XYZ file of C-alpha atoms in Angstrom:
773
model
C -17.819 2.007 -2.076
C -16.746 5.609 -2.479
C -13.208 4.478 -3.316
C -14.379 1.899 -5.828
C -16.613 4.519 -7.467
C -13.524 6.690 -7.875
C -11.637 3.793 -9.457
C -14.490 3.061 -11.834
C -14.900 6.734 -12.767
C -11.159 7.039 -13.320
C -11.330 3.957 -15.483
C -14.194 5.338 -17.567
C -12.508 8.715 -18.009
C -9.221 7.012 -18.870
C -10.954 4.788 -21.435
C -12.608 7.724 -23.143
C -9.492 9.885 -23.184
C -7.263 6.962 -24.120
C -9.406 5.904 -27.044
C -10.024 9.461 -28.153
C -6.354 10.375 -28.228
C -4.316 7.185 -28.192
C -0.699 8.265 -28.710
C 0.039 6.721 -32.089
C 1.314 9.499 -34.339
C 1.317 13.240 -33.987
C 0.528 15.708 -36.721
C 4.217 15.802 -37.593
C 4.120 11.994 -38.134
C 6.266 11.383 -35.080
C 5.696 7.990 -33.534
C 4.753 8.441 -29.860
C 5.581 5.743 -27.324
C 4.072 5.814 -23.828
C 6.298 4.450 -21.026
C 5.277 4.933 -17.369
C 8.084 3.867 -15.003
C 8.441 3.167 -11.311
C 11.012 5.595 -9.940
C 10.947 4.699 -6.230
C 14.525 3.595 -5.596
C 16.473 5.274 -8.368
C 14.642 8.487 -9.217
C 13.536 9.666 -12.651
C 16.566 11.709 -13.741
C 18.351 8.947 -15.632
C 15.258 7.706 -17.471
C 14.186 11.185 -18.547
C 17.734 11.901 -19.695
C 17.692 8.669 -21.718
C 14.358 9.546 -23.340
C 15.609 12.959 -24.444
C 18.892 11.504 -25.745
C 16.984 8.881 -27.753
C 14.732 11.541 -29.296
C 17.809 13.375 -30.557
C 19.035 10.193 -32.218
C 15.571 9.283 -33.523
C 13.796 12.583 -34.318
C 10.827 10.695 -35.735
C 10.044 9.229 -32.278
C 8.636 10.975 -29.196
C 9.112 9.150 -25.889
C 6.518 10.051 -23.266
C 8.323 8.682 -20.259
C 6.967 9.612 -16.831
C 6.623 8.072 -13.408
C 6.400 8.344 -9.673
C 6.615 5.949 -6.691
C 2.873 5.165 -6.948
C 2.775 4.443 -10.678
C 1.756 0.822 -10.025
C -1.849 1.670 -9.149
C -2.268 4.018 -12.100
C -0.977 1.526 -14.621
C -3.087 -1.281 -13.176
C -6.241 0.759 -13.690
C -5.220 1.580 -17.254
C -4.466 -2.032 -18.135
C -7.718 -3.216 -16.571
C -9.513 -0.607 -18.704
C -7.860 -1.923 -21.874
C -5.648 1.166 -22.296
C -2.226 -0.391 -21.826
C 0.937 1.677 -22.289
C 3.589 0.673 -24.784
C 5.937 -0.512 -22.018
C 6.188 -0.317 -18.239
C 7.900 -1.809 -15.202
C 4.830 -1.404 -12.977
C 3.908 -4.457 -10.903
C 1.126 -6.313 -12.712
C -0.064 -9.890 -12.956
C 2.192 -10.575 -15.925
C 1.638 -14.354 -16.124
C -2.041 -13.665 -16.853
C -1.164 -10.982 -19.393
C 1.291 -13.331 -21.096
C -1.346 -16.078 -21.219
C -3.783 -13.588 -22.745
C -1.245 -12.752 -25.472
C -0.938 -9.087 -24.489
C 2.848 -9.023 -23.893
C 5.360 -8.856 -26.716
C 7.721 -11.825 -27.097
C 11.242 -10.370 -27.094
C 12.991 -13.599 -28.037
C 13.384 -12.779 -31.749
C 14.682 -9.235 -31.198
C 17.061 -10.413 -28.459
C 18.657 -12.677 -31.039
C 19.249 -9.600 -33.164
C 21.992 -6.999 -32.754
C 22.509 -4.826 -29.694
C 22.435 -1.023 -29.934
C 26.093 -0.831 -30.957
C 25.586 -3.574 -33.552
C 28.643 -5.597 -32.499
C 27.017 -8.362 -30.449
C 23.824 -10.338 -30.045
C 21.508 -8.317 -27.807
C 20.775 -11.157 -25.371
C 24.514 -11.699 -24.809
C 24.883 -8.204 -23.330
C 22.909 -9.154 -20.189
C 24.267 -10.719 -17.042
C 24.022 -14.513 -16.906
C 20.600 -15.811 -15.960
C 18.741 -12.497 -15.741
C 16.678 -13.212 -18.861
C 15.585 -16.610 -17.531
C 13.025 -15.289 -15.048
C 10.482 -14.448 -17.732
C 11.430 -17.196 -20.163
C 8.417 -19.281 -21.201
C 9.018 -22.732 -19.690
C 12.563 -22.939 -20.994
C 11.560 -21.991 -24.543
C 13.137 -19.216 -26.518
C 10.251 -16.814 -25.783
C 11.329 -14.032 -23.389
C 8.794 -11.552 -22.051
C 10.635 -9.459 -19.460
C 13.586 -7.159 -20.141
C 15.730 -6.531 -17.026
C 17.549 -3.297 -16.313
C 18.138 -2.234 -12.691
C 19.644 -5.174 -10.808
C 19.218 -4.769 -7.057
C 21.216 -7.025 -4.741
C 20.135 -7.668 -1.149
C 23.009 -7.141 1.289
C 23.763 -6.117 4.849
C 25.358 -2.676 4.925
C 27.824 -1.747 7.645
C 30.221 1.019 8.692
C 33.748 -0.088 7.810
C 35.392 2.458 10.106
C 33.382 1.236 13.083
C 34.185 -2.374 12.306
C 37.902 -1.495 12.294
C 37.681 0.401 15.594
C 35.833 -2.423 17.338
C 37.863 -5.219 15.769
C 34.818 -6.822 14.190
C 35.089 -8.962 11.057
C 32.566 -9.720 8.340
C 30.768 -13.004 9.108
C 30.402 -15.759 6.545
C 28.046 -18.139 8.372
C 24.949 -17.561 10.465
C 26.761 -18.802 13.583
C 29.452 -16.170 13.021
C 26.751 -13.550 12.389
C 24.997 -14.238 15.698
C 28.324 -14.180 17.541
C 29.000 -10.789 15.946
C 25.558 -9.540 17.078
C 26.332 -10.527 20.658
C 29.659 -8.703 20.486
C 27.900 -5.587 19.195
C 25.377 -5.691 22.004
C 28.200 -6.065 24.502
C 29.684 -2.886 22.994
C 26.391 -1.061 23.647
C 25.013 -0.819 20.110
C 22.054 -2.516 18.453
C 23.349 -4.961 15.812
C 20.830 -4.386 13.023
C 18.109 -1.979 11.887
C 15.145 -3.204 9.880
C 11.817 -1.486 9.111
C 8.815 -2.860 10.962
C 6.319 -0.733 9.060
C 7.746 -2.330 5.891
C 8.303 -5.692 7.572
C 8.656 -7.536 4.264
C 12.314 -6.432 4.253
C 12.780 -9.351 6.643
C 11.866 -11.734 3.837
C 15.370 -11.214 2.434
C 16.767 -13.092 5.449
C 14.189 -15.861 5.100
C 14.838 -16.223 1.367
C 18.618 -16.270 1.746
C 18.603 -18.878 4.516
C 16.004 -21.012 2.763
C 17.722 -20.972 -0.648
C 21.052 -21.816 0.935
C 19.534 -24.949 2.502
C 17.359 -26.203 -0.387
C 19.110 -24.897 -3.513
C 17.471 -23.848 -6.758
C 15.200 -26.889 -7.037
C 13.787 -26.604 -3.524
C 13.396 -22.847 -3.872
C 11.454 -23.288 -7.123
C 9.256 -25.960 -5.509
C 8.423 -23.588 -2.648
C 7.287 -20.864 -5.024
C 5.334 -23.363 -7.111
C 3.245 -24.218 -3.996
C 4.638 -27.764 -3.826
C 2.956 -29.689 -0.969
C 5.110 -29.883 2.151
C 7.566 -27.169 1.057
C 6.588 -24.915 3.980
C 6.692 -27.619 6.639
C 10.048 -28.894 5.370
C 12.497 -28.805 8.323
C 14.874 -26.733 6.206
C 12.243 -24.024 5.702
C 11.479 -24.065 9.424
C 15.197 -23.736 10.127
C 15.369 -20.685 7.855
C 12.356 -19.197 9.672
C 14.162 -19.722 12.983
C 17.006 -17.546 11.706
C 14.634 -14.725 10.844
C 12.895 -14.987 14.199
C 16.171 -14.970 16.116
C 17.332 -11.858 14.279
C 14.019 -10.055 14.799
C 13.427 -10.914 18.440
C 16.988 -10.524 19.747
C 19.159 -8.321 17.598
C 17.164 -5.420 16.124
C 17.293 -1.769 17.171
C 14.766 -0.714 19.797
C 11.469 0.426 18.316
C 12.050 -1.293 14.990
C 8.401 -2.358 14.728
C 7.364 1.261 14.238
C 10.143 2.261 11.821
C 9.711 3.055 8.164
C 12.479 1.872 5.853
C 13.886 5.429 5.772
C 13.933 5.614 9.570
C 15.667 2.240 9.810
C 18.355 3.377 7.388
C 18.717 6.676 9.252
C 19.191 4.803 12.535
C 22.129 2.987 10.937
C 23.660 6.209 9.581
C 23.338 7.852 12.998
C 25.150 4.947 14.638
C 22.171 3.629 16.608
C 22.583 0.320 14.775
C 25.825 -1.202 13.538
C 24.270 -2.695 10.375
C 21.161 -2.360 8.231
C 19.443 -4.696 5.790
C 18.561 -3.275 2.394
C 18.985 -3.730 -1.320
C 21.538 -1.902 -3.422
C 19.239 1.087 -3.931
C 20.288 2.111 -0.395
C 23.174 4.322 -1.525
C 21.008 6.249 -3.969
C 18.150 6.670 -1.479
C 20.506 7.931 1.218
C 22.427 10.247 -1.086
C 22.847 13.541 0.729
C 22.232 11.907 4.107
C 25.397 9.818 4.300
C 28.266 11.882 5.772
C 31.087 12.561 3.325
C 33.547 10.453 5.338
C 31.161 7.525 5.876
C 32.840 4.269 4.768
C 29.941 2.171 3.558
C 30.555 -1.542 3.374
C 28.276 -4.312 2.096
C 28.373 -7.983 3.046
C 26.490 -10.857 1.488
C 23.831 -12.491 3.629
C 25.414 -15.323 5.655
C 25.087 -19.022 4.840
C 24.849 -22.230 6.830
C 27.921 -24.386 7.283
C 25.921 -27.281 5.801
C 24.155 -25.256 3.108
C 24.059 -26.673 -0.417
C 24.120 -23.494 -2.542
C 27.451 -21.804 -3.233
C 28.431 -19.348 -0.468
C 28.931 -16.398 -2.819
C 25.496 -16.746 -4.426
C 23.709 -13.400 -4.254
C 20.027 -12.613 -3.865
C 19.033 -10.398 -6.789
C 15.892 -8.480 -7.608
C 15.940 -7.140 -11.142
C 13.500 -4.544 -12.385
C 11.834 -5.890 -15.535
C 10.171 -3.959 -18.329
C 7.340 -5.465 -20.335
C 6.378 -4.348 -23.834
C 2.681 -4.540 -24.705
C 1.274 -5.596 -28.032
C -0.685 -2.646 -29.398
C -1.390 -3.607 -32.990
C 0.779 -0.780 -34.347
C 3.982 -2.166 -35.843
C 5.644 1.261 -35.956
C 5.086 1.898 -32.247
C 6.245 -1.595 -31.324
C 9.441 -1.163 -33.348
C 10.068 2.272 -31.808
C 9.539 0.880 -28.298
C 11.948 -2.009 -28.889
C 14.475 0.419 -30.344
C 14.223 2.643 -27.271
C 14.964 -0.281 -24.949
C 17.836 -1.360 -27.147
C 19.230 2.142 -26.557
C 18.430 2.017 -22.845
C 20.508 -1.167 -22.507
C 23.446 0.118 -24.535
C 26.915 0.146 -23.002
C 26.971 3.915 -22.561
C 23.527 4.002 -20.916
C 24.300 1.055 -18.635
C 27.476 2.690 -17.374
C 25.717 6.034 -17.052
C 23.016 4.452 -14.867
C 25.629 2.784 -12.674
C 27.363 6.130 -12.179
C 24.279 8.317 -11.788
C 22.108 6.013 -9.641
C 25.109 4.332 -8.003
C 23.330 0.997 -8.348
C 23.974 -2.258 -10.225
C 22.535 -2.881 -13.649
C 21.587 -6.194 -15.292
C 24.111 -5.706 -18.086
C 27.673 -6.875 -18.507
C 28.812 -3.393 -19.603
C 28.829 -1.923 -16.068
C 32.113 -2.595 -14.274
C 33.308 -2.003 -10.742
C 34.958 1.275 -11.724
C 31.632 2.757 -12.810
C 30.330 2.868 -9.239
C 31.252 5.202 -6.404
C 33.570 3.897 -3.644
C 30.506 3.340 -1.457
C 29.241 0.692 -3.857
C 32.607 -0.993 -4.332
C 31.703 -3.914 -2.054
C 28.414 -4.535 -3.855
C 30.178 -4.430 -7.219
C 32.769 -6.898 -5.917
C 30.007 -9.234 -4.700
C 28.510 -9.243 -8.177
C 31.882 -9.829 -9.865
C 32.778 -12.886 -7.793
C 29.250 -14.298 -7.544
C 29.020 -17.661 -9.365
C 25.215 -17.461 -9.447
C 22.222 -15.447 -8.320
C 18.762 -16.457 -7.238
C 15.737 -14.257 -7.809
C 13.969 -12.720 -4.839
C 10.620 -13.168 -6.625
C 10.581 -15.859 -9.344
C 8.084 -15.338 -12.138
C 6.509 -18.730 -11.523
C 5.440 -17.461 -8.124
C 3.697 -14.309 -9.284
C 0.169 -15.611 -9.794
C 0.048 -18.059 -6.903
C 1.946 -15.944 -4.387
C -0.284 -12.919 -5.032
C -3.155 -14.709 -3.339
C -0.903 -15.813 -0.463
C 0.484 -12.336 0.186
C -2.013 -11.611 2.983
C -1.260 -14.873 4.785
C 2.484 -14.223 4.549
C 2.048 -10.658 5.831
C 0.081 -11.868 8.854
C 2.326 -14.798 9.709
C 5.537 -12.838 9.126
C 4.433 -10.326 11.773
C 3.654 -13.083 14.261
C 6.963 -14.831 13.574
C 9.124 -11.722 13.817
C 7.479 -10.564 17.051
C 7.739 -13.966 18.725
C 4.005 -14.644 18.849
C 4.389 -18.000 17.092
C 7.263 -20.437 16.679
C 9.031 -21.112 13.401
C 7.299 -24.495 13.251
C 3.894 -22.872 13.647
C 4.833 -20.315 10.995
C 5.611 -23.082 8.515
C 2.522 -25.110 9.395
C 0.149 -22.154 9.061
C 1.745 -21.006 5.836
C 1.430 -24.560 4.501
C -2.245 -24.541 5.490
C -2.736 -21.294 3.538
C -0.951 -22.838 0.544
C -3.204 -25.896 0.808
C -6.285 -23.661 0.723
C -4.930 -22.052 -2.438
C -4.149 -25.426 -4.018
C -7.656 -26.612 -3.193
C -9.136 -23.439 -4.643
C -7.145 -23.918 -7.844
C -8.642 -27.402 -8.132
C -12.150 -26.304 -7.050
C -12.583 -22.542 -7.518
C -16.059 -22.538 -5.913
C -14.995 -24.171 -2.663
C -15.689 -22.195 0.529
C -14.498 -23.333 3.956
C -17.152 -22.279 6.468
C -15.491 -20.662 9.501
C -17.749 -17.753 10.420
C -21.323 -19.005 9.996
C -22.413 -17.601 13.372
C -20.914 -14.181 12.748
C -22.388 -14.002 9.252
C -25.829 -14.970 10.549
C -25.572 -12.439 13.361
C -24.634 -9.630 10.981
C -27.451 -10.586 8.608
C -30.056 -10.655 11.387
C -28.770 -7.349 12.754
C -28.996 -5.566 9.399
C -32.396 -7.108 8.625
C -33.669 -6.043 12.036
C -32.433 -2.489 11.588
C -34.029 -2.258 8.132
C -37.335 -3.643 9.443
C -37.310 -1.157 12.320
C -36.574 1.734 9.957
C -39.471 0.725 7.688
C -41.827 0.429 10.665
C -40.711 3.773 12.129
C -41.054 5.520 8.780
C -44.532 4.106 8.230
C -45.633 5.178 11.681
C -44.314 8.708 11.186
C -45.886 8.985 7.749
C -49.303 8.013 9.064
C -49.158 10.550 11.859
C -48.244 13.345 9.457
C -50.497 12.426 6.541
C -52.945 15.199 7.263
C -50.289 17.854 7.601
C -48.600 16.623 4.435
C -51.780 16.884 2.403
C -52.447 20.404 3.661
C -48.916 21.450 2.876
C -49.089 19.970 -0.597
C -52.210 21.923 -1.308
C -50.494 25.174 -0.458
C -47.469 24.533 -2.717
C -47.491 25.318 -6.376
C -46.770 22.367 -8.624
C -43.941 22.734 -11.155
C -44.706 21.691 -14.689
C -42.819 18.602 -15.896
C -40.640 20.572 -18.270
C -39.460 23.017 -15.620
C -38.863 20.205 -13.133
C -36.772 18.262 -15.615
C -34.764 21.386 -16.464
C -33.880 21.928 -12.801
C -33.272 18.319 -11.826
C -32.096 16.751 -15.087
C -28.474 17.992 -15.305
C -27.697 17.215 -11.681
C -29.393 13.831 -11.944
C -27.452 13.034 -15.109
C -24.106 13.848 -13.481
C -25.054 11.906 -10.345
C -26.099 8.908 -12.409
C -22.911 8.962 -14.496
C -20.474 9.254 -11.609
C -22.344 7.539 -8.745
C -25.213 5.312 -9.866
C -23.639 3.673 -12.914
C -20.296 2.888 -11.193
C -22.317 1.500 -8.277
C -24.258 -0.788 -10.608
C -20.991 -1.817 -12.293
C -19.468 -2.604 -8.898
C -22.395 -4.841 -8.033
C -21.981 -6.565 -11.400
C -18.280 -7.127 -10.747
C -19.083 -8.664 -7.361
C -20.819 -11.553 -9.129
C -17.857 -12.541 -11.296
C -14.401 -14.016 -10.843
C -11.874 -11.704 -12.537
C -8.234 -10.780 -12.004
C -8.583 -7.568 -13.988
C -6.620 -8.810 -16.999
C -8.096 -12.044 -18.300
C -11.668 -13.027 -19.030
C -14.505 -12.541 -16.552
C -16.144 -15.758 -15.352
C -19.506 -15.932 -13.647
C -19.189 -16.681 -9.928
C -22.664 -15.936 -8.600
C -22.649 -15.285 -4.874
C -19.258 -16.929 -4.358
C -17.408 -13.714 -3.459
C -19.965 -12.851 -0.794
C -19.959 -16.385 0.608
C -16.169 -16.350 0.780
C -16.104 -12.986 2.555
C -18.786 -13.724 5.135
C -18.141 -17.418 5.775
C -14.422 -18.043 5.209
C -12.381 -14.847 5.382
C -10.762 -14.097 8.740
C -9.506 -10.771 7.385
C -13.008 -9.498 6.642
C -14.187 -9.924 10.232
C -10.983 -8.494 11.664
C -11.282 -5.492 9.337
C -14.923 -5.000 10.301
C -13.912 -5.005 13.966
C -11.312 -2.317 13.260
C -13.932 -0.230 11.478
C -16.216 -0.548 14.507
C -13.335 0.708 16.677
C -12.917 3.748 14.406
C -16.677 4.333 14.388
C -16.867 4.464 18.184
C -13.607 5.516 19.831
C -12.547 8.618 17.822
C -16.042 10.202 18.011
C -16.097 9.615 21.773
C -12.862 11.609 21.996
C -13.325 14.194 19.233
C -16.868 15.362 20.084
C -16.264 16.173 23.796
C -12.904 17.864 23.131
C -14.228 19.923 20.218
C -17.331 20.827 22.187
C -15.281 21.924 25.196
C -12.942 24.020 23.063
C -15.896 25.612 21.274
C -17.471 26.550 24.612
C -14.151 28.006 25.781
C -13.855 30.169 22.652
C -17.541 31.117 22.721
C -17.197 32.409 26.257
C -14.211 34.522 25.249
C -11.490 32.601 27.063
C -7.918 33.877 26.872
C -6.280 33.180 23.512
C -9.608 32.205 21.929
C -8.670 33.657 18.532
C -5.342 31.829 18.444
C -6.980 28.519 19.358
C -9.485 28.955 16.552
C -6.729 29.365 13.938
C -4.434 26.665 15.307
C -7.120 24.015 15.636
C -8.523 24.698 12.173
C -5.131 24.458 10.447
C -5.055 20.621 10.117
C -8.223 20.812 8.015
C -6.237 22.617 5.334
C -4.191 19.443 4.873
C -5.375 16.339 3.095
C -5.322 12.854 4.562
C -2.083 11.947 2.749
C -0.222 15.019 4.028
C -1.474 14.363 7.556
C -0.315 10.740 7.374
C 3.173 11.804 6.300
C 3.383 14.320 9.156
C 2.386 11.720 11.716
C 4.714 9.118 10.198
C 7.550 11.475 11.057
C 6.089 12.360 14.465
C 5.738 8.692 15.425
C 9.268 7.634 14.434
C 10.600 5.639 17.416
C 14.112 7.129 17.589
C 13.757 10.629 16.123
C 10.034 11.412 16.188
C 8.480 14.344 18.012
C 6.077 12.268 20.116
C 8.673 10.135 21.864
C 11.039 13.074 22.257
C 8.327 15.190 23.892
C 7.187 12.411 26.221
C 10.738 11.581 27.278
C 11.427 15.286 27.842
C 8.642 15.451 30.428
C 10.007 12.451 32.280
C 8.129 9.545 30.672
C 11.248 7.547 29.882
C 9.263 4.441 29.055
C 8.448 6.022 25.701
C 12.068 6.067 24.557
C 12.018 4.112 21.306
C 8.299 3.340 21.662
C 6.890 1.839 18.448
C 3.662 3.763 17.914
C 3.105 2.282 14.477
C 3.664 -1.321 15.478
C 0.669 -3.393 14.515
C -0.320 -3.972 18.147
C -0.366 -0.205 18.843
C -1.597 1.184 15.532
C -5.277 1.781 16.228
C -4.829 3.539 19.548
C -2.163 5.629 17.800
C -4.840 6.749 15.337
C -6.891 8.434 18.070
C -4.533 11.455 18.458
C -4.440 11.775 14.662
C -8.223 11.811 14.428
C -8.376 14.352 17.238
C -5.810 16.568 15.492
C -7.561 16.311 12.115
C -11.238 16.456 13.120
C -11.266 18.719 16.164
C -10.947 22.008 14.252
C -13.746 21.355 11.766
C -16.175 20.196 14.432
C -15.161 23.094 16.662
C -16.222 25.543 13.935
C -19.562 23.759 13.549
C -20.241 23.852 17.274
C -19.100 27.438 17.625
C -21.392 28.598 14.804
C -24.315 26.819 16.472
C -23.490 28.342 19.873
C -23.463 31.828 18.409
C -27.072 31.252 17.363
C -28.215 30.629 20.935
C -30.031 33.756 22.261
C -27.932 35.592 24.825
C -31.096 36.331 26.840
C -31.275 32.694 27.893
C -27.855 32.875 29.532
C -28.738 36.163 31.225
C -31.934 34.688 32.641
C -30.054 31.653 33.872
C -27.507 33.839 35.636
C -30.318 35.722 37.388
C -31.601 32.348 38.583
C -28.129 31.559 39.956
C -27.158 28.885 37.406
C -23.435 28.233 37.131
C -21.558 28.299 33.826
C -21.416 24.517 33.834
C -25.150 24.183 34.370
C -25.848 26.750 31.655
C -23.717 24.713 29.272
C -25.564 21.433 29.877
C -29.094 22.847 30.196
C -29.029 25.586 27.548
C -26.120 25.207 25.128
C -26.075 21.447 24.552
C -29.858 21.006 24.062
C -30.053 23.919 21.629
C -27.149 22.717 19.438
C -28.179 19.073 19.610
C -28.910 18.823 15.877
C -25.396 19.995 15.022
C -23.891 17.485 17.464
C -25.909 14.717 15.834
C -24.785 15.682 12.325
C -21.107 15.811 13.327
C -21.390 12.458 15.112
C -22.949 10.888 12.013
C -20.099 12.185 9.839
C -17.509 10.810 12.273
C -19.217 7.424 12.382
C -19.429 7.217 8.593
C -15.787 8.328 8.372
C -14.804 5.483 10.692
C -16.602 2.978 8.477
C -14.968 4.428 5.350
C -11.477 4.717 6.886
C -8.744 4.094 4.345
C -5.951 6.659 3.782
C -4.431 6.766 7.259
C -4.300 3.008 7.767
C -3.078 2.372 4.217
C -0.208 4.856 4.482
C 0.787 4.144 8.077
C 1.168 0.444 7.257
C 3.251 1.088 4.095
C 0.396 -0.163 1.891
C 0.735 -3.670 3.312
C -1.582 -4.058 6.337
C -1.715 -7.298 8.252
C -5.071 -8.921 8.927
C -5.135 -7.321 12.376
C -4.703 -3.804 10.974
C -6.936 -3.924 7.888
C -10.096 -1.880 7.548
C -12.719 -2.790 4.991
C -11.361 -0.013 2.760
C -7.764 -1.253 2.845
C -8.950 -4.840 2.501
C -10.809 -3.860 -0.661
C -7.839 -2.043 -2.187
C -5.479 -4.871 -1.229
C -7.778 -7.420 -2.845
C -7.864 -5.385 -6.048
C -4.271 -4.175 -6.379
C -2.204 -6.704 -4.390
C -4.130 -9.944 -4.911
C -5.693 -8.966 -8.268
C -9.151 -10.121 -7.171
C -11.448 -7.556 -8.777
C -14.627 -9.513 -8.073
C -13.731 -9.913 -4.428
C -12.892 -6.213 -4.104
C -16.260 -5.300 -5.637
C -18.038 -7.594 -3.179
C -16.285 -5.848 -0.287
C -17.395 -2.497 -1.747
C -21.022 -3.673 -1.950
C -20.953 -4.920 1.649
C -19.331 -1.671 2.766
C -21.992 0.344 0.955
C -24.735 -1.639 2.669
C -23.172 -1.167 6.098
C -22.695 2.579 5.584
C -26.236 3.020 4.342
C -27.886 1.077 7.153
C -25.665 2.577 9.863
C -26.271 6.125 8.626
C -30.043 5.698 8.476
C -30.104 4.075 11.901
C -28.043 6.817 13.559
C -30.148 9.547 11.952
C -33.363 7.856 13.005
C -32.306 7.261 16.607
C -30.989 10.771 17.128
C -33.633 12.688 15.184
C -35.653 15.036 17.318
C -39.401 14.647 17.073
C -41.021 17.612 15.401
C -43.226 19.760 17.552
C -46.834 19.588 16.452
C -48.271 22.891 15.427
């Protein structure tokens, strides 16, 4: 609920600021265009350079181009608030936006001249790249491609020469090569397990090779039987064989950077990535490293052409804003961006392919020569994510994430993978036909949770009424002794704070509850859904109950570790143990860091091959931790316990220490005269007298476990499986990955109810009875 309040507040602030100062024209009559860009794989240098160069050529235009790797979430909030930029390449639900008429049709301007004026603009692009966002074969084009990533397997040419290995063309040759590599004592392939969706490139390549363009399109269009087709199962078998037999040790806990680093360091002979690899690893690749790139293998009986490449273009979308001058300026900027000089400059600066014919093999560095050659001889390319799949596949993303993990770790067979994915597709097809349908799977659990919460609320009401009756006399006497503030003074003291609280807490909360009763993807029209979102969560969703179980784990286990350790350290410092001052500083330091910084530190510490944790454990003789995958989905939650201890111990230590310093020293002196040991003094004097502080810290830890979000979200690369979701990550995933705003709001309302009831219950159970006077 807290996170959704932030989103709603950000939305409201963005709406006000956006409508108060929408960048149309400055005082100097310069047209201002607003272009947020995703800079994850290629950096921002080229795009900022292009914006400044365009402004010199068009002084009447100002290009506000900015971006970062997390621009997707920011732009989504803006678009949902009705404050769309002029253009962006952020990941949005573009089919819905196109249906709503919010995206500019580029077909007419593509038939016009290119930047140089010597060719039709659409003819300057590589063959087929404009087709992805073509409207059902019509002349309307909505997406403008620029960066043109190609999925390949990178390898060390020098090592291949030394070992006598050759580049495989078929999957049989590839697996024979993997066995030869293992015989030579090296892992064949590195692949990130934290970002496990990299493995989809293998599945897509094998599947497309067997079914061709028509079968591939049918799969993404949710055609019945496409996922149980023996050819799809055969492609899944390839992915499973690669993952379970031929990946570097500890791959399940590797980030994509760690997987690439393992390849550079020679721990793996090959790595799977797209063509942004060279730019990402710039400065990390040794100067003499001979980087090679091979196309993904094919089947001997495959039907697509062997040299077909798997491409993933980055598309820009231009929004309709009702201002003809801004729209013309935005189109003109992208005409400049796709000019011959800019295309070649991007190829040279980012060392990555571009979706334009102008870039030639000589524009790339020698390390990208193989990728450039693949593009030159490729007769065709298939898209890693067809536009037709965007809307439907968004709702299947969670099922694919869960089943991919089970397939790649050998927990299910390829046949089971296809059957379960087909079942998920069938649920989506049925929901498209009957949006209000709910398959009841968790009636008992939902009833149990409802009875539990109702029972707790009833008990709280009864306990409060009993306490109020017992203290009625005292309350009346106290009230008589207190002066009553006049209404005006009371309003003056309370009014401003209440107004701020209402604006930033109460109103967003009411809005969230309103959203929970509608069906809305954030871009189209809201439709009334009643209690559907709640029924779906409680009765059908497996992810909700798994996430709730993970929250319960975080509510119970970390406090059971943090409180005793912090209490023991506080007692040690309070008693003046050696190095007490140093411990106080060291243990408090993590509290100076935010959750994001802490997650990044522990991501590095938990790296299987180069992380501090495994290195330290192996150094003390625990060799079983060599390559241990701390961040694998099966190990993730127990791996969070040391992080919670590291982050929460210092703050709670300070609380306990301050409380201990308030305990009268005479009590300890009297206990010593009676012969009480230090341990007995601790449990009979210290703990009872700081009980209230212990209760407060425990309540905060429990609430923190129920609200857990940042650590899990970041440690799973923003793509948790069902088994690793918390309610917080489930809510954000529903909103930003599946574009289900109503569902996300329903999760927020349920989370708010759980936090409220749990907090009141813990406070009531642990509250000390007041001593009657």
